């Protein structure tokens, strides 16, 4: 459940992946989109890519800020309880250089 006081969530999240060249291209600072949420969680954006919690409880880095799973996904992690992408427990899966997903042990 999302807390009533959302100010505890940061305005920026630093993304650092290392598993592949494709994943490293996602690295950078993602800013919280003012007034935008998906499935009760904040959305963070950078250069047309969005960190979003989709409706099945998965956090994704994808092309769309919407909370459904219908957009190109670059990285994902299953954690239905994390209030923000920086709080997930578990390893992110990121695109490798052949368009398959691999585990990134560094993660967000």
mmCIF file of N, CA, C and O in Angstrom, residues 53-101:
data_model
loop_
_atom_site.group_PDB
_atom_site.id
_atom_site.type_symbol
_atom_site.label_atom_id
_atom_site.label_comp_id
_atom_site.label_asym_id
_atom_site.label_seq_id
_atom_site.Cartn_x
_atom_site.Cartn_y
_atom_site.Cartn_z
ATOM 1 N N UNK A 53 5.290 1.143 -12.439
ATOM 2 C CA UNK A 53 4.783 -0.108 -11.874
ATOM 3 C C UNK A 53 3.543 -0.482 -12.672
ATOM 4 O O UNK A 53 2.554 0.235 -12.680
ATOM 5 N N UNK A 54 3.621 -1.598 -13.372
ATOM 6 C CA UNK A 54 2.487 -2.024 -14.198
ATOM 7 C C UNK A 54 1.480 -2.794 -13.350
ATOM 8 O O UNK A 54 1.747 -3.141 -12.202
ATOM 9 N N UNK A 55 0.322 -3.054 -13.945
ATOM 10 C CA UNK A 55 -0.809 -3.589 -13.191
ATOM 11 C C UNK A 55 -0.609 -4.987 -12.615
ATOM 12 O O UNK A 55 -1.348 -5.395 -11.736
ATOM 13 N N UNK A 56 0.413 -5.726 -13.036
ATOM 14 C CA UNK A 56 0.653 -7.045 -12.435
ATOM 15 C C UNK A 56 1.661 -6.981 -11.281
ATOM 16 O O UNK A 56 2.078 -8.001 -10.763
ATOM 17 N N UNK A 57 2.052 -5.757 -10.864
ATOM 18 C CA UNK A 57 2.979 -5.593 -9.739
ATOM 19 C C UNK A 57 4.430 -5.558 -10.140
ATOM 20 O O UNK A 57 5.307 -5.471 -9.289
ATOM 21 N N UNK A 58 4.729 -5.607 -11.418
ATOM 22 C CA UNK A 58 6.099 -5.571 -11.915
ATOM 23 C C UNK A 58 6.524 -4.127 -12.146
ATOM 24 O O UNK A 58 5.766 -3.329 -12.687
ATOM 25 N N UNK A 59 7.744 -3.790 -11.738
ATOM 26 C CA UNK A 59 8.335 -2.499 -12.087
ATOM 27 C C UNK A 59 9.036 -2.674 -13.423
ATOM 28 O O UNK A 59 9.788 -3.632 -13.611
ATOM 29 N N UNK A 60 8.782 -1.761 -14.354
ATOM 30 C CA UNK A 60 9.371 -1.832 -15.688
ATOM 31 C C UNK A 60 10.015 -0.516 -16.063
ATOM 32 O O UNK A 60 9.553 0.551 -15.662
ATOM 33 N N UNK A 61 11.043 -0.598 -16.857
ATOM 34 C CA UNK A 61 11.576 0.562 -17.547
ATOM 35 C C UNK A 61 11.128 0.361 -18.981
ATOM 36 O O UNK A 61 11.524 -0.607 -19.627
ATOM 37 N N UNK A 62 10.235 1.251 -19.444
ATOM 38 C CA UNK A 62 9.586 1.020 -20.732
ATOM 39 C C UNK A 62 9.314 2.323 -21.463
ATOM 40 O O UNK A 62 9.568 3.404 -20.938
ATOM 41 N N UNK A 63 8.779 2.201 -22.672
ATOM 42 C CA UNK A 63 8.529 3.365 -23.525
ATOM 43 C C UNK A 63 7.318 4.193 -23.115
ATOM 44 O O UNK A 63 7.183 5.314 -23.554
ATOM 45 N N UNK A 64 6.428 3.667 -22.304
ATOM 46 C CA UNK A 64 5.170 4.353 -21.998
ATOM 47 C C UNK A 64 5.019 4.588 -20.501
ATOM 48 O O UNK A 64 5.408 3.737 -19.696
ATOM 49 N N UNK A 65 4.386 5.708 -20.113
ATOM 50 C CA UNK A 65 4.137 5.950 -18.694
ATOM 51 C C UNK A 65 2.882 5.264 -18.172
ATOM 52 O O UNK A 65 2.566 5.355 -16.992
ATOM 53 N N UNK A 66 2.165 4.548 -19.037
ATOM 54 C CA UNK A 66 0.909 3.926 -18.597
ATOM 55 C C UNK A 66 1.187 2.691 -17.740
ATOM 56 O O UNK A 66 2.233 2.072 -17.836
ATOM 57 N N UNK A 67 0.203 2.351 -16.926
ATOM 58 C CA UNK A 67 0.357 1.253 -15.988
ATOM 59 C C UNK A 67 -0.009 -0.112 -16.520
ATOM 60 O O UNK A 67 -0.072 -1.070 -15.776
ATOM 61 N N UNK A 68 -0.236 -0.218 -17.824
ATOM 62 C CA UNK A 68 -0.492 -1.538 -18.401
ATOM 63 C C UNK A 68 0.812 -2.072 -18.997
ATOM 64 O O UNK A 68 1.786 -1.351 -19.142
ATOM 65 N N UNK A 69 0.804 -3.321 -19.346
ATOM 66 C CA UNK A 69 2.036 -3.959 -19.825
ATOM 67 C C UNK A 69 2.252 -3.814 -21.330
ATOM 68 O O UNK A 69 3.130 -4.430 -21.883
ATOM 69 N N UNK A 70 1.475 -2.985 -22.008
ATOM 70 C CA UNK A 70 1.562 -2.889 -23.456
ATOM 71 C C UNK A 70 2.491 -1.813 -23.981
ATOM 72 O O UNK A 70 2.030 -0.819 -24.516
ATOM 73 N N UNK A 71 3.780 -1.956 -23.845
ATOM 74 C CA UNK A 71 4.774 -1.048 -24.424
ATOM 75 C C UNK A 71 6.104 -1.786 -24.447
ATOM 76 O O UNK A 71 6.281 -2.788 -23.760
ATOM 77 N N UNK A 72 7.056 -1.270 -25.232
ATOM 78 C CA UNK A 72 8.360 -1.925 -25.303
ATOM 79 C C UNK A 72 9.044 -1.829 -23.941
ATOM 80 O O UNK A 72 9.156 -0.752 -23.364
ATOM 81 N N UNK A 73 9.518 -2.964 -23.420
ATOM 82 C CA UNK A 73 10.146 -3.039 -22.102
ATOM 83 C C UNK A 73 11.644 -3.251 -22.266
ATOM 84 O O UNK A 73 12.079 -4.147 -22.994
ATOM 85 N N UNK A 74 12.417 -2.423 -21.557
ATOM 86 C CA UNK A 74 13.881 -2.522 -21.570
ATOM 87 C C UNK A 74 14.414 -3.274 -20.356
ATOM 88 O O UNK A 74 15.490 -3.871 -20.413
ATOM 89 N N UNK A 75 13.677 -3.184 -19.237
ATOM 90 C CA UNK A 75 14.107 -3.830 -17.998
ATOM 91 C C UNK A 75 12.877 -4.032 -17.120
ATOM 92 O O UNK A 75 11.906 -3.280 -17.224
ATOM 93 N N UNK A 76 12.937 -5.040 -16.257
ATOM 94 C CA UNK A 76 11.818 -5.274 -15.343
ATOM 95 C C UNK A 76 12.278 -6.057 -14.122
ATOM 96 O O UNK A 76 13.323 -6.714 -14.125
ATOM 97 N N UNK A 77 11.477 -5.935 -13.065
ATOM 98 C CA UNK A 77 11.699 -6.700 -11.843
ATOM 99 C C UNK A 77 10.335 -6.906 -11.184
ATOM 100 O O UNK A 77 9.501 -6.008 -11.179
ATOM 101 N N UNK A 78 10.121 -8.088 -10.655
ATOM 102 C CA UNK A 78 8.854 -8.384 -9.998
ATOM 103 C C UNK A 78 8.960 -8.043 -8.518
ATOM 104 O O UNK A 78 9.757 -8.634 -7.798
ATOM 105 N N UNK A 79 8.171 -7.053 -8.099
ATOM 106 C CA UNK A 79 8.096 -6.656 -6.693
ATOM 107 C C UNK A 79 6.817 -5.854 -6.518
ATOM 108 O O UNK A 79 6.791 -4.646 -6.738
ATOM 109 N N UNK A 80 5.759 -6.516 -6.139
ATOM 110 C CA UNK A 80 4.443 -5.883 -6.031
ATOM 111 C C UNK A 80 4.334 -4.930 -4.849
ATOM 112 O O UNK A 80 3.401 -4.150 -4.772
ATOM 113 N N UNK A 81 5.296 -4.961 -3.929
ATOM 114 C CA UNK A 81 5.183 -4.171 -2.706
ATOM 115 C C UNK A 81 6.053 -2.925 -2.677
ATOM 116 O O UNK A 81 5.820 -2.042 -1.854
ATOM 117 N N UNK A 82 7.056 -2.827 -3.536
ATOM 118 C CA UNK A 82 7.955 -1.664 -3.518
ATOM 119 C C UNK A 82 7.192 -0.401 -3.893
ATOM 120 O O UNK A 82 6.476 -0.369 -4.886
ATOM 121 N N UNK A 83 7.350 0.645 -3.102
ATOM 122 C CA UNK A 83 6.674 1.912 -3.368
ATOM 123 C C UNK A 83 7.363 2.699 -4.481
ATOM 124 O O UNK A 83 6.763 3.588 -5.062
ATOM 125 N N UNK A 84 8.625 2.400 -4.741
ATOM 126 C CA UNK A 84 9.370 3.077 -5.795
ATOM 127 C C UNK A 84 10.366 2.117 -6.419
ATOM 128 O O UNK A 84 10.718 1.096 -5.813
ATOM 129 N N UNK A 85 10.847 2.403 -7.623
ATOM 130 C CA UNK A 85 11.760 1.478 -8.306
ATOM 131 C C UNK A 85 13.089 1.291 -7.589
ATOM 132 O O UNK A 85 13.733 0.254 -7.726
ATOM 133 N N UNK A 86 13.479 2.263 -6.807
ATOM 134 C CA UNK A 86 14.730 2.183 -6.058
ATOM 135 C C UNK A 86 14.601 1.313 -4.810
ATOM 136 O O UNK A 86 15.590 1.009 -4.159
ATOM 137 N N UNK A 87 13.387 0.897 -4.468
ATOM 138 C CA UNK A 87 13.130 0.113 -3.260
ATOM 139 C C UNK A 87 12.855 -1.362 -3.533
ATOM 140 O O UNK A 87 12.538 -2.106 -2.613
ATOM 141 N N UNK A 88 12.970 -1.790 -4.778
ATOM 142 C CA UNK A 88 12.653 -3.185 -5.091
ATOM 143 C C UNK A 88 13.651 -4.140 -4.456
ATOM 144 O O UNK A 88 14.805 -3.801 -4.234
ATOM 145 N N UNK A 89 13.147 -5.322 -4.178
ATOM 146 C CA UNK A 89 14.008 -6.401 -3.677
ATOM 147 C C UNK A 89 14.055 -7.439 -4.774
ATOM 148 O O UNK A 89 13.028 -7.833 -5.300
ATOM 149 N N UNK A 90 15.211 -7.839 -5.116
ATOM 150 C CA UNK A 90 15.358 -8.776 -6.221
ATOM 151 C C UNK A 90 16.163 -8.133 -7.328
ATOM 152 O O UNK A 90 16.460 -6.938 -7.311
ATOM 153 N N UNK A 91 16.509 -8.933 -8.293
ATOM 154 C CA UNK A 91 17.372 -8.476 -9.388
ATOM 155 C C UNK A 91 16.545 -8.053 -10.595
ATOM 156 O O UNK A 91 15.579 -8.735 -10.967
ATOM 157 N N UNK A 92 16.954 -6.955 -11.194
ATOM 158 C CA UNK A 92 16.345 -6.496 -12.430
ATOM 159 C C UNK A 92 16.776 -7.407 -13.572
ATOM 160 O O UNK A 92 17.906 -7.898 -13.589
ATOM 161 N N UNK A 93 15.894 -7.609 -14.516
ATOM 162 C CA UNK A 93 16.230 -8.300 -15.759
ATOM 163 C C UNK A 93 16.249 -7.240 -16.843
ATOM 164 O O UNK A 93 15.329 -6.434 -16.954
ATOM 165 N N UNK A 94 17.333 -7.218 -17.595
ATOM 166 C CA UNK A 94 17.548 -6.179 -18.602
ATOM 167 C C UNK A 94 17.807 -6.813 -19.960
ATOM 168 O O UNK A 94 18.208 -7.977 -20.055
ATOM 169 N N UNK A 95 17.569 -6.022 -21.001
ATOM 170 C CA UNK A 95 17.878 -6.514 -22.344
ATOM 171 C C UNK A 95 19.375 -6.694 -22.503
ATOM 172 O O UNK A 95 20.159 -5.834 -22.107
ATOM 173 N N UNK A 96 19.743 -7.827 -23.081
ATOM 174 C CA UNK A 96 21.148 -7.986 -23.433
ATOM 175 C C UNK A 96 21.315 -7.471 -24.863
ATOM 176 O O UNK A 96 20.412 -6.852 -25.417
ATOM 177 N N UNK A 97 22.452 -7.706 -25.466
ATOM 178 C CA UNK A 97 22.715 -7.147 -26.788
ATOM 179 C C UNK A 97 22.126 -7.977 -27.927
ATOM 180 O O UNK A 97 22.350 -7.686 -29.093
ATOM 181 N N UNK A 98 21.345 -9.022 -27.577
ATOM 182 C CA UNK A 98 20.668 -9.824 -28.605
ATOM 183 C C UNK A 98 19.151 -9.802 -28.419
ATOM 184 O O UNK A 98 18.456 -10.681 -28.917
ATOM 185 N N UNK A 99 18.641 -8.829 -27.675
ATOM 186 C CA UNK A 99 17.208 -8.667 -27.398
ATOM 187 C C UNK A 99 16.603 -9.787 -26.561
ATOM 188 O O UNK A 99 15.421 -10.083 -26.666
ATOM 189 N N UNK A 100 17.405 -10.400 -25.725
ATOM 190 C CA UNK A 100 16.923 -11.337 -24.714
ATOM 191 C C UNK A 100 17.125 -10.667 -23.352
ATOM 192 O O UNK A 100 17.880 -9.708 -23.238
ATOM 193 N N UNK A 101 16.464 -11.186 -22.334
ATOM 194 C CA UNK A 101 16.637 -10.617 -20.998
ATOM 195 C C UNK A 101 17.637 -11.422 -20.186
ATOM 196 O O UNK A 101 17.648 -12.654 -20.246
#
